[in-house]
CSV table of C-alpha atoms and ligand atoms in Angstrom, one decimal:
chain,number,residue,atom,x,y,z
K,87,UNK,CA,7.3,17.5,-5.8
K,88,UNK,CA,10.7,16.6,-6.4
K,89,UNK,CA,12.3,17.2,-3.5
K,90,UNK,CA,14.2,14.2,-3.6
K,91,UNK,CA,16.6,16.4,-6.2
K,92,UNK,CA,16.5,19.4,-4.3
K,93,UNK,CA,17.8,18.2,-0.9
K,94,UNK,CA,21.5,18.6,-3.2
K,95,UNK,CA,21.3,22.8,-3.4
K,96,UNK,CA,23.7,24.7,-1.6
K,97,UNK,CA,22.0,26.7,1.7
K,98,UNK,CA,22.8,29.8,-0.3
K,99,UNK,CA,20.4,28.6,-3.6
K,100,UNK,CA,17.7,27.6,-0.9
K,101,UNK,CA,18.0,30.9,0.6
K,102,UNK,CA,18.0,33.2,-2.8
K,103,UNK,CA,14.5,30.6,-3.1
K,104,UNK,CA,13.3,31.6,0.0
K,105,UNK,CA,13.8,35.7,-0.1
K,106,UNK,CA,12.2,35.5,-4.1
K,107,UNK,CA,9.3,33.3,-2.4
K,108,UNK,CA,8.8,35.5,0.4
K,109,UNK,CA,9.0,39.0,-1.0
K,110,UNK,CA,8.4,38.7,-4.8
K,111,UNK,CA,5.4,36.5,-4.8
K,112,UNK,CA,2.5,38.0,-5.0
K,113,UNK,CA,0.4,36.4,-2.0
K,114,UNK,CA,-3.1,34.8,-3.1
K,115,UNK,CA,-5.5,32.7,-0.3
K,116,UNK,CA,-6.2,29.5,-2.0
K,117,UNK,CA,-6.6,26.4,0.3
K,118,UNK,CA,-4.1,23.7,-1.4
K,119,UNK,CA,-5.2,20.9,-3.3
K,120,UNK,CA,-5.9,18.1,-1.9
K,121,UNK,CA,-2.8,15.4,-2.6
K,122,UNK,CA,-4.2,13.2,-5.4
K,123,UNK,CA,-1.9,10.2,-4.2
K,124,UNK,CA,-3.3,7.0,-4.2
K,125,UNK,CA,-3.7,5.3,-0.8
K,126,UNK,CA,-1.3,4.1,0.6
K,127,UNK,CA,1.0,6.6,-0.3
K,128,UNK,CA,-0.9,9.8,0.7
K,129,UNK,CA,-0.2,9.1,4.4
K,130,UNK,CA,2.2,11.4,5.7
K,131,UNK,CA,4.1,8.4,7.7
K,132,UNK,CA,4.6,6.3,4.4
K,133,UNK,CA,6.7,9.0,3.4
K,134,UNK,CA,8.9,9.3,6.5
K,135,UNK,CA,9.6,5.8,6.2
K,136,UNK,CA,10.6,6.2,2.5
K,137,UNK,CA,13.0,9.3,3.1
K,138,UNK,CA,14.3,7.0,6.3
K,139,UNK,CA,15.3,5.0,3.0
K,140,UNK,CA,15.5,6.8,0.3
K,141,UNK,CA,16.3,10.3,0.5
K,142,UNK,CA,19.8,11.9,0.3
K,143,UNK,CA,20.4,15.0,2.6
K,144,UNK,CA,24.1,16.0,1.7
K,145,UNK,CA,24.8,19.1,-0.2
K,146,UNK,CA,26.0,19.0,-3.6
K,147,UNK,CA,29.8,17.7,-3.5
K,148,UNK,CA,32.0,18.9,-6.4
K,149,UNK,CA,33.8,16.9,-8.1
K,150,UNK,CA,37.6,18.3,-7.9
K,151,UNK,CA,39.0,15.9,-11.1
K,152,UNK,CA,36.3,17.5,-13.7
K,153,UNK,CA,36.2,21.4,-14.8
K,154,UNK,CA,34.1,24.4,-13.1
K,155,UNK,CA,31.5,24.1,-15.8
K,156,UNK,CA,30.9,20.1,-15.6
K,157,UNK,CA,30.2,20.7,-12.1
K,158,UNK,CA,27.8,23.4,-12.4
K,159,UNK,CA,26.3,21.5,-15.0
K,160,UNK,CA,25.8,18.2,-12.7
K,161,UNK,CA,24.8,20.6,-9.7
K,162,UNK,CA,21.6,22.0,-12.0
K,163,UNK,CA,21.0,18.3,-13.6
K,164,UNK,CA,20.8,16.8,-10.9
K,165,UNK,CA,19.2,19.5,-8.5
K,166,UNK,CA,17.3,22.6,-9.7
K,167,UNK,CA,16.9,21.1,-13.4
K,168,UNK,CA,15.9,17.3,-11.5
K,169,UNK,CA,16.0,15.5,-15.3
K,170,UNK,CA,16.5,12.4,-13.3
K,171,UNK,CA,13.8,12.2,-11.4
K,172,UNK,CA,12.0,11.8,-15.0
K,173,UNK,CA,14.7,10.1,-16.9
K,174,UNK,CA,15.9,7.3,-14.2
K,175,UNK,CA,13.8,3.9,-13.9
K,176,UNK,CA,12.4,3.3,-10.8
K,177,UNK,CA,13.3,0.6,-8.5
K,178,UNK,CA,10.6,-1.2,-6.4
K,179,UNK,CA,9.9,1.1,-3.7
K,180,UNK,CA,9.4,4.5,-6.5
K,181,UNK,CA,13.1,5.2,-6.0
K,182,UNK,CA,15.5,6.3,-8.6
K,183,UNK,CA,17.9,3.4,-9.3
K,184,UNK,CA,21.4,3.4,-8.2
K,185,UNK,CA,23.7,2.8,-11.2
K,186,UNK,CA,21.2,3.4,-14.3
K,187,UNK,CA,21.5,7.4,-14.0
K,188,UNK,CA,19.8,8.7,-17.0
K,189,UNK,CA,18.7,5.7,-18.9
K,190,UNK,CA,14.5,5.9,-19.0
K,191,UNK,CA,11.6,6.0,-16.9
K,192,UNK,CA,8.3,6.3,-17.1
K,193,UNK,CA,6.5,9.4,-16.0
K,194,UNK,CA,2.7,8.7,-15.6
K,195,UNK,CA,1.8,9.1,-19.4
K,196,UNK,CA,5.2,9.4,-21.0
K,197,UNK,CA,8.2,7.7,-21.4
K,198,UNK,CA,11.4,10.1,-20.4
K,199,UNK,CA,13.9,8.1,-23.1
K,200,UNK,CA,17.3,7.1,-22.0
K,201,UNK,CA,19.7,10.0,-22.4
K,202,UNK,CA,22.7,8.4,-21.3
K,203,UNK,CA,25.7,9.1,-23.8
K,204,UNK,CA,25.3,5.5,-25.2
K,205,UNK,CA,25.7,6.1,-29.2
K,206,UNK,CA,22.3,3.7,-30.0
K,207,UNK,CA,20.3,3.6,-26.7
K,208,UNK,CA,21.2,7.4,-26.1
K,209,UNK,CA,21.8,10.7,-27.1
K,210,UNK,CA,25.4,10.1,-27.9
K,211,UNK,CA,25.4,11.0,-30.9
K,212,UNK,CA,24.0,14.5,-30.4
K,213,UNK,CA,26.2,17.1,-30.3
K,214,UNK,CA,26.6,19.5,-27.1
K,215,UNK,CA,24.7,22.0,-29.1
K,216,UNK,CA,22.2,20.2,-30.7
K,217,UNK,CA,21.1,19.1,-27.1
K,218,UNK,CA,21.3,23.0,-26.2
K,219,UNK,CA,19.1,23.8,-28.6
K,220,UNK,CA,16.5,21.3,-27.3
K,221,UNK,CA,16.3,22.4,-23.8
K,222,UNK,CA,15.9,25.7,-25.7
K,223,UNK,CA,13.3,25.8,-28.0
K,224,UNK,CA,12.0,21.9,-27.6
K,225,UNK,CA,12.7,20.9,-31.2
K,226,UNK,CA,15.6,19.3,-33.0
K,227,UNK,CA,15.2,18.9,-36.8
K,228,UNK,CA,15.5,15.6,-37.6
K,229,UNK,CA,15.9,14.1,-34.1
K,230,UNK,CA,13.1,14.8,-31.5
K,231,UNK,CA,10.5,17.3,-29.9
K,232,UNK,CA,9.6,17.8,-26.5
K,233,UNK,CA,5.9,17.1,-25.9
K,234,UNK,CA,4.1,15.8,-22.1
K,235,UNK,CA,6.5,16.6,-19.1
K,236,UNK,CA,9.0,17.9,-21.5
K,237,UNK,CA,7.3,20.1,-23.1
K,238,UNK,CA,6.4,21.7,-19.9
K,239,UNK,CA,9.7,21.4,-18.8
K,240,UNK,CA,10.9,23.9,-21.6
K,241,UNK,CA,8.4,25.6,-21.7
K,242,UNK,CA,8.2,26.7,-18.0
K,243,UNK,CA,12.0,26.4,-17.4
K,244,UNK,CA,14.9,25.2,-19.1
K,245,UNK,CA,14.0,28.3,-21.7
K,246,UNK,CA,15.2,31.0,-19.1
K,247,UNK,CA,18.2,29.3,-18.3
K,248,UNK,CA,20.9,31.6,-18.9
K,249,UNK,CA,23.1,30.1,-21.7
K,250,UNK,CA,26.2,29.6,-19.7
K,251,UNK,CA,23.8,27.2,-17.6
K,252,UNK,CA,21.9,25.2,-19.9
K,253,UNK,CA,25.5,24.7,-21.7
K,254,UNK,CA,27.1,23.7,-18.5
K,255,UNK,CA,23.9,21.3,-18.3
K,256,UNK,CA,24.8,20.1,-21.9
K,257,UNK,CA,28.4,19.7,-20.6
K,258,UNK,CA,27.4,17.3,-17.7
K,259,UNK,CA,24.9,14.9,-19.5
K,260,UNK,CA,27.2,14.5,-22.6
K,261,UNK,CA,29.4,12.8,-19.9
K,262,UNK,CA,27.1,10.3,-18.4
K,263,UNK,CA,27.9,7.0,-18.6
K,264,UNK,CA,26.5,5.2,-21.4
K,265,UNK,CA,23.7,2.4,-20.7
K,266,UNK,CA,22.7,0.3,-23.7
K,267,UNK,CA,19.7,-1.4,-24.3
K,268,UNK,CA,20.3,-4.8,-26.2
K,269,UNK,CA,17.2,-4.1,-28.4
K,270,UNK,CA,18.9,-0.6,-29.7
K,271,UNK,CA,21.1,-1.3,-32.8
K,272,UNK,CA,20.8,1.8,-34.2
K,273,UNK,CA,19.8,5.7,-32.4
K,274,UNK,CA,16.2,6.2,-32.4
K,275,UNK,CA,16.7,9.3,-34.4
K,276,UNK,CA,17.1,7.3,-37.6
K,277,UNK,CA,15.2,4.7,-37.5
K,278,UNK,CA,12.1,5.2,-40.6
K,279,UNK,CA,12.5,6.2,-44.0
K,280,UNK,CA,10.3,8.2,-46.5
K,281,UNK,CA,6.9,6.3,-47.6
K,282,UNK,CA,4.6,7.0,-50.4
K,283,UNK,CA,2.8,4.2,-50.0
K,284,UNK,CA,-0.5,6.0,-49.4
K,285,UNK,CA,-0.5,7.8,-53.0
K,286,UNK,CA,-0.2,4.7,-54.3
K,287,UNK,CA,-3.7,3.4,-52.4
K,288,UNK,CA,-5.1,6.4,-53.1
K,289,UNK,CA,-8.5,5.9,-55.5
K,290,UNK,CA,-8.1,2.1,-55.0
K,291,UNK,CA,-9.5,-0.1,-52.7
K,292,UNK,CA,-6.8,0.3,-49.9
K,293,UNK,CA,-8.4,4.0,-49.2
K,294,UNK,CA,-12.2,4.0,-49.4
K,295,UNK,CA,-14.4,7.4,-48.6
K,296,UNK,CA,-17.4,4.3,-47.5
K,297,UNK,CA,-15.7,2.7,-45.0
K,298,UNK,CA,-16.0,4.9,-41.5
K,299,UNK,CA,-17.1,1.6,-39.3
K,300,UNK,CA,-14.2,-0.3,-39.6
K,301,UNK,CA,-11.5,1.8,-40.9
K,302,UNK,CA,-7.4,0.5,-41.8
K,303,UNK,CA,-4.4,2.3,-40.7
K,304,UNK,CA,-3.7,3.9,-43.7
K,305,UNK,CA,-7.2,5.3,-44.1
K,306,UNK,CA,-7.0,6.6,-40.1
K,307,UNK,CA,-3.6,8.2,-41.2
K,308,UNK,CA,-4.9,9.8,-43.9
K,309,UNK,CA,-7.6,11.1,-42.6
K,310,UNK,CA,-6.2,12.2,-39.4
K,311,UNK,CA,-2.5,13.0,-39.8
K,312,UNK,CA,-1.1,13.3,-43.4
K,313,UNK,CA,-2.5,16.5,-43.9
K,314,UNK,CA,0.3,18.1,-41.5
K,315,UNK,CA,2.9,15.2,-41.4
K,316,UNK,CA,2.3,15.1,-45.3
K,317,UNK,CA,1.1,12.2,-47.0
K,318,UNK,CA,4.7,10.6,-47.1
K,319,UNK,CA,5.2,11.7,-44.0
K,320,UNK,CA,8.3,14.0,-44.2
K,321,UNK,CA,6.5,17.0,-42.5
K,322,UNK,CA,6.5,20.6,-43.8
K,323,UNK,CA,9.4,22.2,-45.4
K,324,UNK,CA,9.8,25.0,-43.0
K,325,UNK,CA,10.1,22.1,-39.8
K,326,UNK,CA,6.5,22.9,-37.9
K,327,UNK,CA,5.5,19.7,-38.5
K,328,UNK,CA,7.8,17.3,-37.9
K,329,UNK,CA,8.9,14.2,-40.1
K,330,UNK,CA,7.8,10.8,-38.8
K,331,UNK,CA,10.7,9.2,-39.2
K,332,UNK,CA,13.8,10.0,-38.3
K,333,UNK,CA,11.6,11.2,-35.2
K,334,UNK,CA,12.8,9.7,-31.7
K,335,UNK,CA,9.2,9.5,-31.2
K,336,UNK,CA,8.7,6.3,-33.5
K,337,UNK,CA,11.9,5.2,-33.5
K,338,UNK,CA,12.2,4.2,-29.8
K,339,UNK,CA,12.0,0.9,-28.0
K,340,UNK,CA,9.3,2.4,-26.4
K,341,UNK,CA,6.3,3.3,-28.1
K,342,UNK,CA,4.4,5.2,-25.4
K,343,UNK,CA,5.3,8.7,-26.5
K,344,UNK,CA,3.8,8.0,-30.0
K,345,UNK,CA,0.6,7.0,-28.1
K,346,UNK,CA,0.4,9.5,-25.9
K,347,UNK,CA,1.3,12.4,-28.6
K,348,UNK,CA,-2.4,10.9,-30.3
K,349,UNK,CA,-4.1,10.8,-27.3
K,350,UNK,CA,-2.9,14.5,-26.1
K,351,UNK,CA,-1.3,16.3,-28.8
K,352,UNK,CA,1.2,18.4,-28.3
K,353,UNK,CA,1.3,22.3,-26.8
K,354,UNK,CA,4.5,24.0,-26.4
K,355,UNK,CA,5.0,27.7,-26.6
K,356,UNK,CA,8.7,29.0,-26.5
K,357,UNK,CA,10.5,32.3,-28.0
K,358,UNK,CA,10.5,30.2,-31.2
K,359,UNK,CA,6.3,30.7,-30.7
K,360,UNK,CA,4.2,28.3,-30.3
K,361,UNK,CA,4.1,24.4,-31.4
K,362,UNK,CA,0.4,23.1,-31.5
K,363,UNK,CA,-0.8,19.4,-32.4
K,364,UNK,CA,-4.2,18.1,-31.3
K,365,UNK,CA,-4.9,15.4,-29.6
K,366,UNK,CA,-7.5,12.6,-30.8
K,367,UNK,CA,-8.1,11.5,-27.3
K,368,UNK,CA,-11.3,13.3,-26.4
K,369,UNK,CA,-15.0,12.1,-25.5
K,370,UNK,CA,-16.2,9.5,-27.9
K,371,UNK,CA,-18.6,11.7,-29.0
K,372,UNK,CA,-16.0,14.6,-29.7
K,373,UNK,CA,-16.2,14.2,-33.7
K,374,UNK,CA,-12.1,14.3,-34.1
K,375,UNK,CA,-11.7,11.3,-30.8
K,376,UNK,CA,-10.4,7.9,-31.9
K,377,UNK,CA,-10.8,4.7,-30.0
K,378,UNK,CA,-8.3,2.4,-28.6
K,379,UNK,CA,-8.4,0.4,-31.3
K,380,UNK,CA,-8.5,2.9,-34.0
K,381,UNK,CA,-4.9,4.4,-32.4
K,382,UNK,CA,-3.7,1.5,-32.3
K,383,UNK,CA,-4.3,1.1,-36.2
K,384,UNK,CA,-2.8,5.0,-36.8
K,385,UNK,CA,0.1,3.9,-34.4
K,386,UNK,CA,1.0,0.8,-36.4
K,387,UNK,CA,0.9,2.0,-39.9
K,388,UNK,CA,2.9,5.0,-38.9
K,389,UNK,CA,5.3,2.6,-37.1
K,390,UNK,CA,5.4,0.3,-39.8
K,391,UNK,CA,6.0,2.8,-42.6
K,392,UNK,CA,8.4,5.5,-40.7
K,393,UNK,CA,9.6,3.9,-37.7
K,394,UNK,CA,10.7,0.8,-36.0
K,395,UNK,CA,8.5,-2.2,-37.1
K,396,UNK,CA,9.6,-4.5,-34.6
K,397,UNK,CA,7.9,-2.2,-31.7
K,398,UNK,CA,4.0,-3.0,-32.4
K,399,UNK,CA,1.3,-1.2,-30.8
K,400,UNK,CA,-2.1,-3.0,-29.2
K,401,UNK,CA,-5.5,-1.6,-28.3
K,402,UNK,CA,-4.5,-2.6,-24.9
K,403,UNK,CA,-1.2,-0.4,-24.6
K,404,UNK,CA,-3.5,2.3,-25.4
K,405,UNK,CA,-6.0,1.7,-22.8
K,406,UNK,CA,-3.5,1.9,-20.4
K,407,UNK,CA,-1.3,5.1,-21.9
K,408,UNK,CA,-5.2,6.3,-21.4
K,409,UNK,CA,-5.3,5.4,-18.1
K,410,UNK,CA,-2.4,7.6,-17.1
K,411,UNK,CA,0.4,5.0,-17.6
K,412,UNK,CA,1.5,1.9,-16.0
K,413,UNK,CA,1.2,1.3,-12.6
K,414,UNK,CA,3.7,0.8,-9.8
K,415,UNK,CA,3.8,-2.6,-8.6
K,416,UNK,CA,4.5,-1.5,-5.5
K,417,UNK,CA,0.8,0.3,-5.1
K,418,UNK,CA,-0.7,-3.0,-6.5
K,419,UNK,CA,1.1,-5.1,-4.0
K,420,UNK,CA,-0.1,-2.7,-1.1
K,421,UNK,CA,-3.1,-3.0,-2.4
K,422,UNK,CA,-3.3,-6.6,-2.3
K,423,UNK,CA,-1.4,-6.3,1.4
K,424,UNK,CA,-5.0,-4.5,2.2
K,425,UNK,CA,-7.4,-6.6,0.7
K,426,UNK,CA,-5.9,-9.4,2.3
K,427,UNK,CA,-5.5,-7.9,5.8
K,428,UNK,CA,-9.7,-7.4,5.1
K,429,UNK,CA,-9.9,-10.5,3.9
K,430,UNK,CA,-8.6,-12.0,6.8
K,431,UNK,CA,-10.4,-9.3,9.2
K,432,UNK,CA,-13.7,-10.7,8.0
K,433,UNK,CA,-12.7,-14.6,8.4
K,434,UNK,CA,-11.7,-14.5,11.8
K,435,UNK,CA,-15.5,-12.0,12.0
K,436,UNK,CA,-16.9,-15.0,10.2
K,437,UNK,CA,-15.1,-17.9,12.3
K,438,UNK,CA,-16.6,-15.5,15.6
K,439,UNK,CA,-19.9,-15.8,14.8
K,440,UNK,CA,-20.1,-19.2,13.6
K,441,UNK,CA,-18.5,-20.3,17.6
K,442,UNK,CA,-21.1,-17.7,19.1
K,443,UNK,CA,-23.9,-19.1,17.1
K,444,UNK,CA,-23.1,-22.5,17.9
K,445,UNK,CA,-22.4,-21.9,21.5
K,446,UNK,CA,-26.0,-20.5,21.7
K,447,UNK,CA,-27.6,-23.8,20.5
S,588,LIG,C1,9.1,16.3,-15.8
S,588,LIG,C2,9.9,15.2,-16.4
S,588,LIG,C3,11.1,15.5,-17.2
S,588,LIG,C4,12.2,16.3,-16.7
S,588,LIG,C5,12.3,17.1,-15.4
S,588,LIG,C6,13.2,16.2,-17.8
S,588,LIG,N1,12.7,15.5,-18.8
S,588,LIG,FE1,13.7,15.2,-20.6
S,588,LIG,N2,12.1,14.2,-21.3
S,588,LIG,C7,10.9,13.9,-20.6
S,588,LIG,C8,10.0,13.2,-21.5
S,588,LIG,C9,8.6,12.7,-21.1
S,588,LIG,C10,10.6,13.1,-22.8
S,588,LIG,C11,10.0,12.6,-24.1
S,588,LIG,C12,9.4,13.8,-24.8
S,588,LIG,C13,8.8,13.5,-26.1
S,588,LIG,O1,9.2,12.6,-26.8
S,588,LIG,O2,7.8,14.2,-26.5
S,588,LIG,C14,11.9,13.8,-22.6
S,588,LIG,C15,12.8,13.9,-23.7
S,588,LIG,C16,14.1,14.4,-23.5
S,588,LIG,C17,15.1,14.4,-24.6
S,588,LIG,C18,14.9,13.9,-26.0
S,588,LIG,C19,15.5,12.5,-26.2
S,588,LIG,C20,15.1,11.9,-27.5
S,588,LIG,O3,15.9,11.1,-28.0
S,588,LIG,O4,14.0,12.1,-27.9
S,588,LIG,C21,16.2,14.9,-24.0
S,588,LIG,C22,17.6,15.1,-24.7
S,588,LIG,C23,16.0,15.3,-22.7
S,588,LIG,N3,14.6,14.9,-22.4
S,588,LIG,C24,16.9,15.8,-21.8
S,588,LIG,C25,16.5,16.3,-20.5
S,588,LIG,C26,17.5,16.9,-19.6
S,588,LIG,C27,18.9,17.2,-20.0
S,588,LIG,C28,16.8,17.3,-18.5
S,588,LIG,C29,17.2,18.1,-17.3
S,588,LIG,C30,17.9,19.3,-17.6
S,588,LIG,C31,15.4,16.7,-18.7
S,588,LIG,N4,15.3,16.1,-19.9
S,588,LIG,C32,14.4,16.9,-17.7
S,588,LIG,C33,10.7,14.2,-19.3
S,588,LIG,C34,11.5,15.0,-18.5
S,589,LIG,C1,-2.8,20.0,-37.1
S,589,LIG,C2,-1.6,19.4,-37.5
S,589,LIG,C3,-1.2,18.0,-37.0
S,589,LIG,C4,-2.0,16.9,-37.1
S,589,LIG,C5,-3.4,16.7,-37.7
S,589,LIG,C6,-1.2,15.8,-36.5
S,589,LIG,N1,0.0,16.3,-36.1
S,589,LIG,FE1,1.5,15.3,-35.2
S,589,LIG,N2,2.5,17.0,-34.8
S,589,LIG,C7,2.1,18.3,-35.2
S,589,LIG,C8,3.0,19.3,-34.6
S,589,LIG,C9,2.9,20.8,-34.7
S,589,LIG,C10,3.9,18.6,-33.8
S,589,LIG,C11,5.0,19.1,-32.8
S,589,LIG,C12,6.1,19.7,-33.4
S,589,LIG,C13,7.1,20.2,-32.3
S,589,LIG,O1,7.0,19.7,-31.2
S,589,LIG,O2,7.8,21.1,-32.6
S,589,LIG,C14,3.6,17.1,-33.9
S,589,LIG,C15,4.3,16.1,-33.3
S,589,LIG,C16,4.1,14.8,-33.6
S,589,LIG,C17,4.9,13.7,-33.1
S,589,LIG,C18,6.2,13.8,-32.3
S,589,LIG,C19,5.8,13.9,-30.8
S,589,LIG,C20,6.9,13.8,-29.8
S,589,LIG,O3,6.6,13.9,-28.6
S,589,LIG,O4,8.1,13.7,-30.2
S,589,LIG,C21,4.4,12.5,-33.6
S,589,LIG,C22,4.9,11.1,-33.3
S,589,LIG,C23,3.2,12.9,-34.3
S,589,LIG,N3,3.0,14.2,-34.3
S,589,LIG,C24,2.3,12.0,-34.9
S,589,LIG,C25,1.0,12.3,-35.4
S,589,LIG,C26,0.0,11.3,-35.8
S,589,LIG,C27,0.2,9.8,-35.7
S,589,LIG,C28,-1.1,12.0,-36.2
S,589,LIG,C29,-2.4,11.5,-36.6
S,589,LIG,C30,-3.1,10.6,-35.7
S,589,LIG,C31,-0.7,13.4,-36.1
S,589,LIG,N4,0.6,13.5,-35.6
S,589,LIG,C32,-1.6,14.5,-36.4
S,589,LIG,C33,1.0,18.6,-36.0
S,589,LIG,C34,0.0,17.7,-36.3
């Protein structure tokens, strides 16, 4: 829930929420869900101490050096619209770092990619209405689409936006100050080229119909993929199915979204209808799942033949990706804070009965 973004709208928003909440929402008697936190941060008093910390109660402040429409746009960004609570890293207590507004986190499965206006690390080199058109409708030719959180993002929200406010939202990021990553030479967006490297394989011994056991990437991407990517993996003409390269996707320093679009697919429905992929993460014995290893195989060729090279994929980043994403390292060290606190518990139990025993004799 992120409040943490929230605390900035005006009592008037809050209000307008309230009333809409109040009166035109139907009422329906669920209990709620049970928090799916993991210890120890389902506790109640973890998170008083945190927002002791952490949490910003000031209304949003305008900014009386930029225009009416920057600050509108900064007030939804960074309130209603909350892109950073996805797109900032996180510091070591979960909260968002001061100073590297906009420049990548990870969300559970998928990587929200640094949107900062740096030129190679960013989206600087987007236009103001290229990036309207993505908040839109999810998809920009030749540049990205929005599956995971951002999918559901668009799907759910930033489509409604009127179009004075998702411009005004286009307005504001445009502006943020750049962040570059050293390993970024280049936007993600055009990073790949063309491959036909398959057709030449094909009816040779680097594609073979008798080899299901231990299959290569180009055989997994054959089978799996180039039948809507194409075989050279420039998509369909109309668009539906994207390129590979010039695809943010495999051209980022980060190759979890590529994993995770394998594992889950993609399922997005806008007014520009709807834009399916299935995912290959199912059951084993679901007949389309692959394994670890065998995404890691599809991963690499396409990242070899239509993205960056440099970023390779392992069976192990998978497993993990599958896992739900990396871990904090604040719940592991928690976690170890506990196992040593009942480590200890049950020396000094130990040391106890050892004296009592030997008092006895
Ligand atoms: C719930 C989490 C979440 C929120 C909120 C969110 N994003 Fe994203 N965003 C993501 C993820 C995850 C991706 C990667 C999607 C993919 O590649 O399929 C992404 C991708 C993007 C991209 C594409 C970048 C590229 O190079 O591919 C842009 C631009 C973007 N988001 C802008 C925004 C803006 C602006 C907001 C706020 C108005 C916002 N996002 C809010 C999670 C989020
Ligand atoms: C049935 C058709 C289909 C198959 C098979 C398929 N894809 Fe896709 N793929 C799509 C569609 C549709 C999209 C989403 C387009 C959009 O978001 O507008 C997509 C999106 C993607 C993206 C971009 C995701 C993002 O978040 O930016 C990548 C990368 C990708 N596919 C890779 C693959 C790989 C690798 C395989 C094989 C393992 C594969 N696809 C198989 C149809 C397919």
């Amino acid at each position: 829930m992120p409040y943490t973004s929230y605390s900035i709208l005006t009592d008037d928003d809050v209000h307008a929420l309230y009333t809409y909440f109040r009166f035109g929402v139907t009422p329906v008697d669920v209990r709620a869900p049970d928090t799916k936190l993991p210890f120890p941060m389902n506790l109640r008093a973890s998170l008083k101490v945190w927002n002791l910390l952490f949490l910003n109660k000031d209304a949003y402040q305008a900014d009386p050096h930029q225009s009416a429409e920057w600050n509108r746009g900064r007030y939804l960004a960074q309130g209603a619209a909350h892109c950073s609570v996805c797109h900032t890293p996180r510091g070591f207590m979960m909260q968002e770092e001061a100073g590297l507004e906009l420049s990548g986190g990870q969300v559970g499965t998928w990587y929200a990619p640094n949107i900062t206006s740096d030129t190679a690390s960013g989206i600087g080199s987007w236009t103001r209405e290229e990036l309207v058109e993505y908040l839109r409708t999810g998809r920009l030719r030749g540049k990205a689409q929005a599956a995971g959180d951002m999918g559901e993002a668009v799907e759910h929200s930033f489509q409604y936006l009127s179009a004075a406010d998702v411009e005004a939202i286009a307005t504001y990021v445009k502006g943020v100050p750049p962040i570059h990553d050293s390993r970024d030479s280049a936007p993600r967006f055009t990073a790949g080229k063309m491959s036909s490297e398959l057709a030449t394989l094909r009816g040779t011994d680097g594609i073979r119909s008798d080899n299901d056991a231990h299959p290569t990437g180009a055989e997994l991407f054959q089978g799996n993929c180039a039948s809507c990517h194409s075989a050279q993996g420039q998509g369909s003409k109309d668009g539906y199915y994207p390129s590979l390269f010039h695809n943010s996707a495999t051209g980022s320093v980060n190759a979890n979204n590529l994993i995770a679009t394998i594992l889950y697919g993609v399922d997005r429905t806008t007014s520009k209808g709807q834009a399916y992929m299935p995912g290959f993460g199912g059951k084993p014995t679901d007949f389309t799942a692959l394994s670890d290893e065998e995404i890691a195989l599809a991963g690499n060729y396409v990242l070899v033949h239509y993205g960056r090279a440099d970023i390779p994929i392992t069976a192990q980043d998978v497993a993990e990706v599958r896992r739900g994403g990396p871990t904090s390292p604040l719940l592991a060290l928690s976690r170890i804070g506990i196992a040593a606190g009942v480590v200890i518990v049950l020396l000094i139990l130990a040391f106890v009965i050892v004296r009592k025993r030997r008092r006895a004799h």
